[in-house]
Tab-separated table of C-alpha atoms in Angstrom:
chain	number	residue	atom	x	y	z
A	1	MET	CA	-13.004	-27.987	2.677
A	2	ASP	CA	-14.378	-26.433	5.874
A	3	ILE	CA	-16.748	-29.226	7.037
A	4	ASP	CA	-17.138	-30.597	10.584
A	5	ASN	CA	-16.081	-34.180	11.239
A	6	ASN	CA	-19.584	-35.189	12.406
A	7	ALA	CA	-21.165	-34.240	9.044
A	8	LYS	CA	-21.732	-37.026	6.527
A	9	THR	CA	-22.271	-36.761	2.779
A	10	THR	CA	-25.262	-38.783	1.599
A	11	GLY	CA	-27.086	-36.496	-0.841
A	12	TYR	CA	-26.503	-34.097	-3.703
A	13	VAL	CA	-28.025	-30.879	-5.050
A	14	ILE	CA	-30.575	-31.327	-7.864
A	15	SER	CA	-32.086	-27.824	-7.976
A	16	VAL	CA	-31.280	-24.275	-6.884
A	17	GLN	CA	-33.979	-21.571	-7.130
A	18	GLY	CA	-32.664	-18.510	-5.334
A	19	PRO	CA	-32.410	-19.403	-1.642
A	20	VAL	CA	-34.396	-22.671	-2.112
A	21	VAL	CA	-32.183	-25.725	-2.619
A	22	ASP	CA	-33.485	-29.262	-3.316
A	23	ILE	CA	-31.276	-32.156	-2.206
A	24	LYS	CA	-31.822	-35.738	-3.408
A	25	PHE	CA	-31.090	-38.802	-1.255
A	26	SER	CA	-30.872	-42.482	-2.184
A	27	THR	CA	-33.168	-43.785	0.571
A	28	SER	CA	-35.837	-42.302	2.864
A	29	GLU	CA	-33.681	-43.116	5.950
A	30	GLU	CA	-30.980	-40.747	4.716
A	31	VAL	CA	-33.359	-37.755	4.417
A	32	PRO	CA	-32.642	-35.312	7.303
A	33	GLN	CA	-35.424	-34.158	9.642
A	34	ILE	CA	-37.170	-30.776	9.388
A	35	PHE	CA	-34.930	-27.944	10.770
A	36	GLU	CA	-31.771	-30.087	10.596
A	37	LYS	CA	-28.583	-28.488	9.289
A	38	VAL	CA	-27.125	-29.278	5.866
A	39	ALA	CA	-23.947	-27.859	4.273
A	40	ILE	CA	-22.945	-27.555	0.613
A	41	HIS	CA	-20.131	-25.707	-1.182
A	42	ARG	CA	-20.085	-23.077	-3.890
A	43	VAL	CA	-17.654	-23.190	-6.815
A	44	ASP	CA	-15.284	-20.831	-4.940
A	45	GLY	CA	-15.137	-23.285	-1.998
A	46	LYS	CA	-17.253	-21.177	0.394
A	47	LYS	CA	-19.542	-23.201	2.631
A	48	VAL	CA	-23.299	-22.554	2.398
A	49	ILE	CA	-25.460	-23.563	5.372
A	50	LEU	CA	-28.993	-24.803	4.681
A	51	GLU	CA	-31.932	-25.631	6.949
A	52	VAL	CA	-34.395	-28.365	5.949
A	53	ALA	CA	-37.856	-26.830	5.425
A	54	GLU	CA	-39.888	-29.573	3.687
A	55	HIS	CA	-39.836	-33.223	2.619
A	56	MET	CA	-40.774	-33.857	-1.014
A	57	GLU	CA	-41.595	-37.040	-2.926
A	58	GLY	CA	-38.688	-39.106	-4.196
A	59	ASN	CA	-36.459	-38.711	-1.075
A	60	ILE	CA	-35.938	-34.985	-1.693
A	61	ALA	CA	-35.353	-32.470	1.121
A	62	ARG	CA	-36.267	-28.896	0.235
A	63	CYS	CA	-33.960	-26.543	2.138
A	64	ILE	CA	-33.716	-22.813	2.783
A	65	ALA	CA	-30.236	-21.287	2.390
A	66	ILE	CA	-28.895	-19.075	5.169
A	67	ASP	CA	-26.070	-17.842	2.890
A	68	SER	CA	-26.046	-16.745	-0.745
A	69	THR	CA	-26.422	-19.644	-3.244
A	70	ILE	CA	-24.678	-17.843	-6.125
A	71	ASN	CA	-22.310	-20.303	-7.931
A	72	VAL	CA	-23.802	-23.444	-6.361
A	73	ARG	CA	-23.763	-26.207	-8.999
A	74	ARG	CA	-26.041	-29.154	-9.524
A	75	LYS	CA	-24.662	-32.498	-8.282
A	76	THR	CA	-22.795	-30.674	-5.484
A	77	PRO	CA	-22.469	-33.075	-2.508
A	78	ALA	CA	-24.521	-32.230	0.598
A	79	TYR	CA	-23.193	-32.835	4.119
A	80	ILE	CA	-25.806	-33.794	6.723
A	81	TYR	CA	-25.275	-32.882	10.402
A	82	ARG	CA	-28.254	-34.760	11.966
A	83	SER	CA	-28.810	-31.803	14.318
A	84	PRO	CA	-30.329	-28.291	14.106
A	85	ILE	CA	-28.162	-25.203	13.550
A	86	GLN	CA	-26.202	-24.566	16.763
A	87	ILE	CA	-24.599	-21.324	17.925
A	88	PRO	CA	-22.021	-20.540	20.648
A	89	VAL	CA	-23.460	-19.169	23.896
A	90	GLY	CA	-21.997	-17.934	27.183
A	91	GLU	CA	-20.003	-15.035	28.653
A	92	SER	CA	-17.620	-14.906	25.678
A	93	LEU	CA	-20.414	-13.361	23.549
A	94	TYR	CA	-20.474	-10.077	25.520
A	95	GLY	CA	-19.178	-7.217	23.404
A	96	ARG	CA	-19.218	-9.321	20.248
A	97	LEU	CA	-21.020	-8.838	16.936
A	98	MET	CA	-22.145	-12.036	15.170
A	99	ASN	CA	-24.083	-13.188	12.152
A	100	VAL	CA	-27.141	-15.454	12.529
A	101	LEU	CA	-24.933	-18.586	12.622
A	102	GLY	CA	-22.964	-17.285	15.616
A	103	GLU	CA	-19.870	-16.460	13.541
A	104	PRO	CA	-18.002	-13.215	14.426
A	105	ILE	CA	-18.297	-10.323	11.953
A	106	ASP	CA	-16.590	-7.641	14.070
A	107	GLY	CA	-12.983	-8.502	13.106
A	108	GLN	CA	-12.128	-9.303	16.728
A	109	GLY	CA	-11.119	-12.923	16.162
A	110	GLU	CA	-12.827	-16.215	16.925
A	111	ILE	CA	-15.539	-16.491	19.617
A	112	LYS	CA	-14.135	-18.932	22.169
A	113	SER	CA	-17.108	-20.693	23.723
A	114	VAL	CA	-17.276	-24.237	25.094
A	115	GLU	CA	-21.076	-24.228	25.131
A	116	HIS	CA	-23.340	-24.422	22.084
A	117	SER	CA	-27.116	-24.332	21.845
A	118	PRO	CA	-29.551	-25.295	19.051
A	119	ILE	CA	-31.570	-22.320	17.783
A	120	ARG	CA	-34.762	-24.335	17.241
A	121	LYS	CA	-36.812	-25.385	20.281
A	122	LEU	CA	-39.683	-27.761	19.556
A	123	ASP	CA	-40.658	-28.329	23.220
A	124	VAL	CA	-41.239	-24.776	24.507
A	125	ASP	CA	-42.845	-24.706	27.971
A	126	THR	CA	-44.973	-21.540	28.023
A	127	LYS	CA	-46.167	-21.842	31.627
A	128	VAL	CA	-45.018	-19.331	34.238
A	129	LYS	CA	-43.826	-21.356	37.212
A	130	VAL	CA	-45.083	-19.959	40.518
A	131	ARG	CA	-45.423	-21.818	43.833
A	132	GLU	CA	-48.931	-22.891	44.832
A	133	GLY	CA	-50.763	-20.222	46.857
A	134	GLU	CA	-48.175	-17.604	45.881
A	135	LYS	CA	-48.946	-14.585	43.695
A	136	ARG	CA	-46.827	-13.931	40.648
A	137	LYS	CA	-44.352	-11.151	41.388
A	138	PHE	CA	-44.201	-8.158	39.077
A	139	GLU	CA	-40.952	-6.236	39.066
A	140	ILE	CA	-40.825	-2.855	37.325
A	141	LEU	CA	-37.765	-2.140	35.212
A	142	GLU	CA	-37.050	1.602	35.220
A	143	THR	CA	-35.868	2.939	31.847
A	144	GLY	CA	-35.255	6.584	32.814
A	145	ILE	CA	-37.489	7.678	29.902
A	146	LYS	CA	-40.350	9.697	31.414
A	147	MET	CA	-43.180	8.785	29.092
A	148	ILE	CA	-42.369	5.041	29.065
A	149	ASP	CA	-41.955	4.772	32.850
A	150	LEU	CA	-45.161	6.753	33.458
A	151	LEU	CA	-47.578	5.242	30.926
A	152	TYR	CA	-46.018	2.014	29.568
A	153	PRO	CA	-43.894	0.571	32.394
A	154	LEU	CA	-41.493	-2.244	31.542
A	155	VAL	CA	-42.139	-5.288	33.738
A	156	LYS	CA	-39.553	-8.089	33.908
A	157	GLY	CA	-40.674	-10.881	31.596
A	158	SER	CA	-43.021	-8.677	29.562
A	159	LYS	CA	-43.046	-7.831	25.854
A	160	THR	CA	-43.146	-4.238	24.602
A	161	GLY	CA	-43.598	-3.188	20.989
A	162	ILE	CA	-42.434	0.157	19.584
A	163	LEU	CA	-44.556	0.804	16.500
A	164	GLY	CA	-43.967	3.366	13.817
A	165	GLY	CA	-43.297	4.040	10.162
A	166	ALA	CA	-39.958	5.012	8.654
A	167	GLY	CA	-37.980	7.798	10.347
A	168	LEU	CA	-40.028	8.105	13.550
A	169	GLY	CA	-37.217	7.134	15.946
A	170	LYS	CA	-37.780	3.430	16.738
A	171	SER	CA	-34.059	2.623	16.641
A	172	VAL	CA	-33.083	5.737	18.662
A	173	LEU	CA	-35.635	4.906	21.378
A	174	THR	CA	-34.442	1.277	21.485
A	175	LEU	CA	-30.802	2.382	21.747
A	176	GLU	CA	-31.616	4.812	24.586
A	177	ILE	CA	-33.313	2.021	26.590
A	178	ILE	CA	-30.214	-0.203	26.118
A	179	HIS	CA	-27.958	2.655	27.263
A	180	ASN	CA	-30.038	3.442	30.370
A	181	ILE	CA	-30.587	-0.166	31.488
A	182	VAL	CA	-26.903	-1.128	31.108
A	183	LYS	CA	-25.493	2.127	32.561
A	184	GLU	CA	-27.935	2.720	35.427
A	185	HIS	CA	-28.877	-0.846	36.384
A	186	GLN	CA	-25.771	-2.783	35.278
A	187	GLY	CA	-28.060	-5.011	33.247
A	188	SER	CA	-27.189	-7.043	30.169
A	189	ALA	CA	-28.760	-6.842	26.724
A	190	VAL	CA	-29.039	-8.922	23.573
A	191	PHE	CA	-29.644	-6.977	20.361
A	192	ALA	CA	-31.007	-8.817	17.313
A	193	GLY	CA	-30.879	-6.773	14.106
A	194	VAL	CA	-33.439	-8.412	11.819
A	195	GLY	CA	-33.591	-7.238	8.210
A	196	GLU	CA	-32.420	-3.691	8.901
A	197	ARG	CA	-29.875	-1.660	6.932
A	198	ILE	CA	-26.136	-2.413	7.141
A	199	ARG	CA	-25.489	1.295	7.846
A	200	GLU	CA	-27.800	1.179	10.896
A	201	GLY	CA	-26.031	-1.903	12.274
A	202	ASN	CA	-22.638	-0.260	11.786
A	203	GLU	CA	-23.793	2.962	13.496
A	204	LEU	CA	-25.352	0.997	16.372
A	205	TYR	CA	-22.137	-0.943	17.055
A	206	PHE	CA	-19.945	2.181	17.202
A	207	GLU	CA	-22.576	4.138	19.187
A	208	LEU	CA	-22.739	1.376	21.838
A	209	LYS	CA	-18.931	1.413	21.909
A	210	ARG	CA	-18.867	5.218	22.332
A	211	LEU	CA	-21.417	5.071	25.161
A	212	GLY	CA	-19.415	2.362	26.959
A	213	VAL	CA	-22.247	-0.205	27.054
A	214	LEU	CA	-20.845	-2.636	24.441
A	215	PRO	CA	-19.110	-4.892	27.066
A	216	LYS	CA	-22.552	-5.835	28.480
A	217	THR	CA	-24.279	-6.249	25.119
A	218	MET	CA	-24.396	-9.185	22.687
A	219	LEU	CA	-25.257	-8.344	19.073
A	220	VAL	CA	-26.519	-10.583	16.272
A	221	PHE	CA	-27.367	-9.345	12.768
A	222	GLY	CA	-29.324	-10.795	9.854
A	223	GLN	CA	-29.142	-7.776	7.570
A	224	MET	CA	-31.290	-6.429	4.735
A	225	ASN	CA	-28.871	-7.599	2.015
A	226	GLU	CA	-28.908	-11.225	3.225
A	227	PRO	CA	-31.227	-14.012	2.005
A	228	PRO	CA	-34.656	-14.355	3.699
A	229	GLY	CA	-33.451	-17.457	5.556
A	230	ALA	CA	-30.806	-15.390	7.383
A	231	ARG	CA	-33.265	-12.578	8.164
A	232	PHE	CA	-35.806	-15.081	9.476
A	233	ILE	CA	-33.490	-16.913	11.875
A	234	GLY	CA	-31.925	-13.614	13.042
A	235	ALA	CA	-34.727	-13.222	15.601
A	236	ILE	CA	-34.543	-16.917	16.563
A	237	THR	CA	-30.759	-16.699	17.107
A	238	GLY	CA	-31.353	-13.605	19.282
A	239	ILE	CA	-33.876	-15.362	21.542
A	240	THR	CA	-31.544	-18.410	21.799
A	241	ILE	CA	-28.722	-16.171	23.107
A	242	ALA	CA	-31.142	-14.466	25.539
A	243	GLU	CA	-32.307	-17.891	26.808
A	244	SER	CA	-28.702	-18.866	27.581
A	245	VAL	CA	-28.340	-15.748	29.794
A	246	LYS	CA	-31.677	-16.476	31.517
A	247	LYS	CA	-30.624	-20.072	32.285
A	248	ARG	CA	-27.682	-18.695	34.297
A	249	GLY	CA	-30.226	-16.989	36.593
A	250	GLN	CA	-29.782	-13.503	35.136
A	251	ASP	CA	-32.336	-10.998	33.862
A	252	VAL	CA	-31.736	-10.002	30.259
A	253	LEU	CA	-33.233	-7.448	27.884
A	254	LEU	CA	-33.846	-8.652	24.346
A	255	PHE	CA	-34.081	-5.929	21.696
A	256	VAL	CA	-35.328	-6.835	18.230
A	257	ASP	CA	-35.077	-4.277	15.426
A	258	ASN	CA	-37.239	-5.050	13.477
A	259	ILE	CA	-39.722	-7.846	14.286
A	260	PHE	CA	-41.837	-6.966	11.216
A	261	ARG	CA	-38.846	-7.937	9.018
A	262	PHE	CA	-38.913	-11.384	10.691
A	263	ILE	CA	-42.545	-11.842	9.579
A	264	GLN	CA	-41.707	-10.377	6.163
A	265	ALA	CA	-38.817	-12.846	5.690
A	266	GLY	CA	-41.200	-15.678	6.630
A	267	ALA	CA	-43.609	-14.468	3.909
A	268	GLU	CA	-40.763	-14.488	1.337
A	269	ILE	CA	-39.745	-18.017	2.330
A	270	SER	CA	-43.371	-19.185	2.152
A	271	THR	CA	-43.714	-17.790	-1.398
A	272	LEU	CA	-40.415	-19.351	-2.500
A	273	LEU	CA	-41.564	-22.728	-1.164
A	274	GLY	CA	-44.710	-22.421	-3.287
A	275	HIS	CA	-47.205	-22.110	-0.433
A	276	LEU	CA	-50.546	-20.537	-1.270
A	277	PRO	CA	-50.655	-17.117	0.457
A	278	SER	CA	-53.476	-16.073	2.780
A	279	GLU	CA	-56.135	-13.589	1.689
A	280	THR	CA	-53.940	-10.612	2.613
A	281	GLY	CA	-50.818	-11.908	0.826
A	282	TYR	CA	-48.949	-13.004	3.974
A	283	GLN	CA	-47.889	-16.585	4.656
A	284	PRO	CA	-50.577	-19.029	5.913
A	285	THR	CA	-48.259	-19.814	8.872
A	286	LEU	CA	-48.130	-16.159	10.037
A	287	LEU	CA	-49.521	-16.796	13.539
A	288	LEU	CA	-47.447	-19.972	14.013
A	289	GLU	CA	-44.170	-18.194	13.182
A	290	ALA	CA	-44.950	-15.194	15.384
A	291	SER	CA	-45.800	-17.497	18.320
A	292	GLU	CA	-42.684	-19.652	17.753
A	293	PHE	CA	-40.628	-16.571	18.605
A	294	HIS	CA	-42.773	-14.845	21.259
A	295	GLU	CA	-43.569	-17.883	23.398
A	296	ARG	CA	-39.859	-18.321	24.116
A	297	ILE	CA	-39.792	-14.923	25.841
A	298	LYS	CA	-40.291	-16.191	29.367
A	299	ALA	CA	-41.580	-14.391	32.416
A	300	TRP	CA	-40.257	-14.798	35.943
A	301	GLU	CA	-39.768	-18.333	37.215
A	302	GLU	CA	-38.364	-19.705	40.444
A	303	GLY	CA	-34.587	-20.001	40.538
A	304	GLY	CA	-34.092	-18.522	37.069
A	305	GLY	CA	-33.797	-15.203	35.338
A	306	SER	CA	-36.183	-13.529	32.933
A	307	ILE	CA	-36.246	-12.239	29.365
A	308	THR	CA	-37.829	-8.833	28.811
A	309	SER	CA	-38.292	-7.928	25.161
A	310	VAL	CA	-38.487	-4.559	23.437
A	311	GLU	CA	-39.391	-4.996	19.788
A	312	ALA	CA	-39.376	-2.317	17.111
A	313	VAL	CA	-42.284	-2.907	14.722
A	314	TYR	CA	-42.215	-1.252	11.305
A	315	VAL	CA	-45.749	-0.268	10.274
A	316	PRO	CA	-46.093	-0.376	6.464
A	317	ALA	CA	-47.599	2.890	5.177
A	318	ASP	CA	-48.454	3.802	8.812
A	319	ASP	CA	-51.336	1.257	8.612
A	320	LEU	CA	-51.993	-0.150	12.099
A	321	THR	CA	-54.510	-2.648	10.641
A	322	ASP	CA	-51.837	-4.479	8.586
A	323	PRO	CA	-52.274	-8.251	9.307
A	324	ALA	CA	-48.625	-8.749	10.333
A	325	VAL	CA	-48.777	-5.779	12.743
A	326	VAL	CA	-52.094	-6.995	14.219
A	327	THR	CA	-50.636	-10.498	14.717
A	328	ILE	CA	-47.614	-9.078	16.570
A	329	PHE	CA	-50.039	-6.982	18.726
A	330	SER	CA	-51.609	-10.131	20.159
A	331	PHE	CA	-48.341	-11.151	21.870
A	332	LEU	CA	-47.399	-7.758	23.350
A	333	ASP	CA	-48.103	-6.447	26.863
A	334	SER	CA	-47.391	-2.828	25.909
A	335	ILE	CA	-47.837	-1.116	22.557
A	336	ILE	CA	-45.953	2.176	22.107
A	337	VAL	CA	-47.101	3.955	18.933
A	338	LEU	CA	-44.820	6.611	17.424
A	339	SER	CA	-46.585	9.463	15.652
A	340	ARG	CA	-45.480	11.398	12.582
A	341	GLU	CA	-47.428	14.400	13.889
A	342	LYS	CA	-45.331	14.439	17.094
A	343	VAL	CA	-42.117	14.350	15.035
A	344	GLN	CA	-43.320	17.337	13.012
A	345	LEU	CA	-44.053	19.207	16.257
A	346	GLY	CA	-40.554	18.348	17.577
A	347	LEU	CA	-41.893	16.295	20.519
A	348	TYR	CA	-39.321	13.556	21.212
A	349	PRO	CA	-39.777	10.708	21.990
A	350	ALA	CA	-42.571	10.950	19.408
A	351	ILE	CA	-44.967	8.663	21.331
A	352	ASP	CA	-48.701	9.134	20.842
A	353	PRO	CA	-50.037	8.631	24.399
A	354	LEU	CA	-53.646	8.087	23.272
A	355	LEU	CA	-52.957	5.499	20.552
A	356	SER	CA	-50.524	3.576	22.776
A	357	SER	CA	-51.584	1.209	25.566
A	358	SER	CA	-50.151	-1.032	28.280
A	359	ALA	CA	-51.527	-3.984	30.236
A	360	ASN	CA	-48.806	-3.264	32.836
A	361	LEU	CA	-50.440	0.038	33.815
A	362	ASP	CA	-52.440	-1.626	36.571
A	363	PRO	CA	-52.679	-0.612	40.277
A	364	ASP	CA	-51.692	-4.182	41.291
A	365	ILE	CA	-48.445	-3.831	39.311
A	366	VAL	CA	-47.433	-0.162	39.542
A	367	GLY	CA	-49.250	0.837	42.755
A	368	SER	CA	-52.264	3.104	43.293
A	369	TYR	CA	-50.263	6.416	43.376
A	370	HIS	CA	-48.561	5.787	40.017
A	371	TYR	CA	-51.823	4.511	38.487
A	372	ARG	CA	-53.768	7.586	39.653
A	373	ILE	CA	-51.203	10.043	38.224
A	374	ALA	CA	-51.024	8.154	34.889
A	375	GLN	CA	-54.810	8.066	34.496
A	376	GLU	CA	-55.093	11.790	35.281
A	377	VAL	CA	-52.383	12.569	32.682
A	378	LEU	CA	-54.267	10.520	30.065
A	379	ARG	CA	-57.576	12.213	30.971
A	380	ILE	CA	-56.058	15.703	30.531
A	381	LEU	CA	-54.386	14.743	27.222
A	382	GLN	CA	-57.662	13.259	25.926
A	383	ARG	CA	-59.506	16.491	26.768
A	384	TYR	CA	-56.672	18.472	25.113
A	385	GLU	CA	-57.253	16.631	21.806
A	386	GLU	CA	-60.917	17.706	21.915
A	387	LEU	CA	-60.078	21.327	22.844
A	388	LYS	CA	-57.368	21.570	20.180
A	389	LYS	CA	-59.972	21.401	17.401
A	390	ILE	CA	-62.023	24.163	19.058
A	391	VAL	CA	-58.927	26.365	19.584
A	392	MET	CA	-58.069	26.098	15.862
A	393	VAL	CA	-61.412	27.781	15.113
A	394	ILE	CA	-61.984	30.278	17.950
A	395	GLY	CA	-58.589	30.659	19.658
A	396	VAL	CA	-57.477	29.973	23.258
A	397	GLU	CA	-58.933	33.246	24.594
A	398	GLU	CA	-62.516	32.127	23.857
A	399	LEU	CA	-62.284	28.953	25.991
A	400	SER	CA	-63.957	28.864	29.396
A	401	SER	CA	-61.553	29.414	32.322
A	402	GLU	CA	-61.763	25.704	33.292
A	403	ASP	CA	-61.057	24.483	29.734
A	404	ARG	CA	-58.230	26.982	29.316
A	405	ILE	CA	-56.524	25.665	32.491
A	406	ILE	CA	-56.808	22.077	31.190
A	407	TYR	CA	-55.525	23.143	27.749
A	408	GLU	CA	-52.451	24.897	29.183
A	409	ARG	CA	-51.661	22.100	31.658
A	410	ALA	CA	-51.935	19.523	28.852
A	411	ARG	CA	-49.383	21.443	26.760
A	412	LYS	CA	-47.033	21.589	29.773
A	413	LEU	CA	-47.461	17.826	30.276
A	414	LEU	CA	-46.705	17.153	26.599
A	415	PHE	CA	-43.593	19.359	26.789
A	416	PHE	CA	-42.497	17.871	30.134
A	417	LEU	CA	-42.765	14.330	28.721
A	418	THR	CA	-40.201	15.212	26.024
A	419	GLN	CA	-36.627	14.405	26.938
A	420	PRO	CA	-33.067	14.816	25.596
A	421	PHE	CA	-31.503	11.395	24.889
A	422	SER	CA	-27.901	10.425	25.560
A	423	VAL	CA	-27.728	8.646	22.192
A	424	ALA	CA	-28.904	11.797	20.353
A	425	GLU	CA	-26.391	14.198	21.936
A	426	ALA	CA	-24.423	14.459	18.675
A	427	TYR	CA	-27.555	15.472	16.727
A	428	ARG	CA	-29.270	17.811	19.200
A	429	GLY	CA	-26.250	19.264	21.023
A	430	ARG	CA	-28.000	18.723	24.352
A	431	LYS	CA	-26.797	16.409	27.140
A	432	GLY	CA	-28.969	13.333	27.682
A	433	GLU	CA	-31.049	13.108	30.882
A	434	TYR	CA	-31.974	10.031	32.929
A	435	VAL	CA	-35.124	10.746	34.955
A	436	SER	CA	-36.176	8.401	37.754
A	437	LEU	CA	-39.797	7.259	38.027
A	438	LYS	CA	-40.130	9.136	41.351
A	439	GLU	CA	-39.058	12.419	39.681
A	440	THR	CA	-41.416	11.798	36.734
A	441	LEU	CA	-44.428	11.201	39.012
A	442	GLU	CA	-43.609	14.237	41.171
A	443	GLY	CA	-43.238	16.458	38.085
A	444	CYS	CA	-46.561	15.304	36.591
A	445	GLU	CA	-48.336	15.759	39.942
A	446	ARG	CA	-47.057	19.354	40.219
A	447	ILE	CA	-48.354	20.187	36.715
A	448	ILE	CA	-51.742	18.505	37.345
A	449	SER	CA	-52.212	20.211	40.721
A	450	GLY	CA	-51.555	23.679	39.253
A	451	ASP	CA	-48.349	24.234	41.229
A	452	VAL	CA	-46.526	25.479	38.080
A	453	ASP	CA	-49.436	27.232	36.302
A	454	ARG	CA	-47.595	30.576	36.334
A	455	ILE	CA	-44.475	29.200	34.605
A	456	SER	CA	-44.229	29.565	30.809
A	457	GLU	CA	-44.793	26.319	28.866
A	458	ASP	CA	-41.570	26.631	26.829
A	459	ARG	CA	-39.518	26.039	30.008
A	460	PHE	CA	-40.914	22.481	30.172
A	461	TYR	CA	-39.612	21.511	26.718
A	462	MET	CA	-36.708	19.036	26.516
A	463	ILE	CA	-35.805	19.052	30.213
A	464	GLY	CA	-35.113	16.231	32.651
A	465	ASN	CA	-36.801	16.484	36.037
A	466	LEU	CA	-38.965	19.466	37.069
A	467	HIS	CA	-36.298	21.489	38.880
A	468	PHE	CA	-38.200	24.782	39.266
């Protein structure tokens, strides 16, 4: 049987209810601690890893299974590890695809790593360490995506959420950021696939391989067909791998697709454990679980690296007031909202600039020039939304000359902020464009100032920089 030498058998299975397994021990001293690892075997000999979730009366540990519990019998011996689940970390993980336990699932052989790290951290230090009398440094991370760099800049150590319902392009946008950061900045990325489809994970792996960015990316998947325990710790395994890169003094990008599935898996586990749900049906520990993950995403600190997260957030029924979505909001620095209306109009990336927001769009962080351009763009787009309703009734010709100029410039800005993506070349038949922040700001300034008023608006659609 495939059991480590340091695991001891002291208990046995008395109950299996889906992914919830109860293990009985003879004495209270033998009962493992919360979050400690336990292993049992199915009838076919396959090992099933469990994580202790609760202590019950009568020396019983209630555990959550990370693997399927089909064909687990009562009285099956349980092997106690006296430590949390640990995963391999280090350079050997680059280019590899793993499950939530750190085991390879890419058919490329064993992951050879001398270093292991526990996935659970109970002593998270959330303070940003800065020398006394010294201001915290903010370093902008250029993505090459015009609308993100202009209105929702990525700052090292910050958290960005990409919100949207099904089919709005969350995964495509996430993949494009990975491609641009690794290709243009020689950065490294950790991708945690949490509760998403197997097909999407498969496509992502081969797309990263095709784009040549797989050697600088680590991938971990807890997929939709796996038990809630695996989907829940998928995000936690991802942040553990990112922390190992940060400890070596490197900056790392952590991508989570989808953080809502992490919360959803927590709600499933809570129900299975018999916890009384909150008023909205989510788990009573919703805020605790969201903070357990987000507070490990650390900003800049002296002598170390940083973790910058980009999290896709599924919005159920496009309802931005959903309690899980609102809870995730509270931890994010930037919120990028994808709009179904923009998709229908063919404006990609389908970001709604007026529903989205960013705490990083501040003159102290991005500089006064960038801030001024961004605010002017938002002002014009806000006025455009008001004029659009009038135009639907009376037509463009009936607008005053001043309003008509604003209306036409707003449409050019909306078209200019669309962009062909490298990862969508196969679908759109158009070569992807990386646009620097300098080119984005110059292009927006030319449109705002009226320098390109005589040029037809269709020439601004799906281009890179403003080359005319």
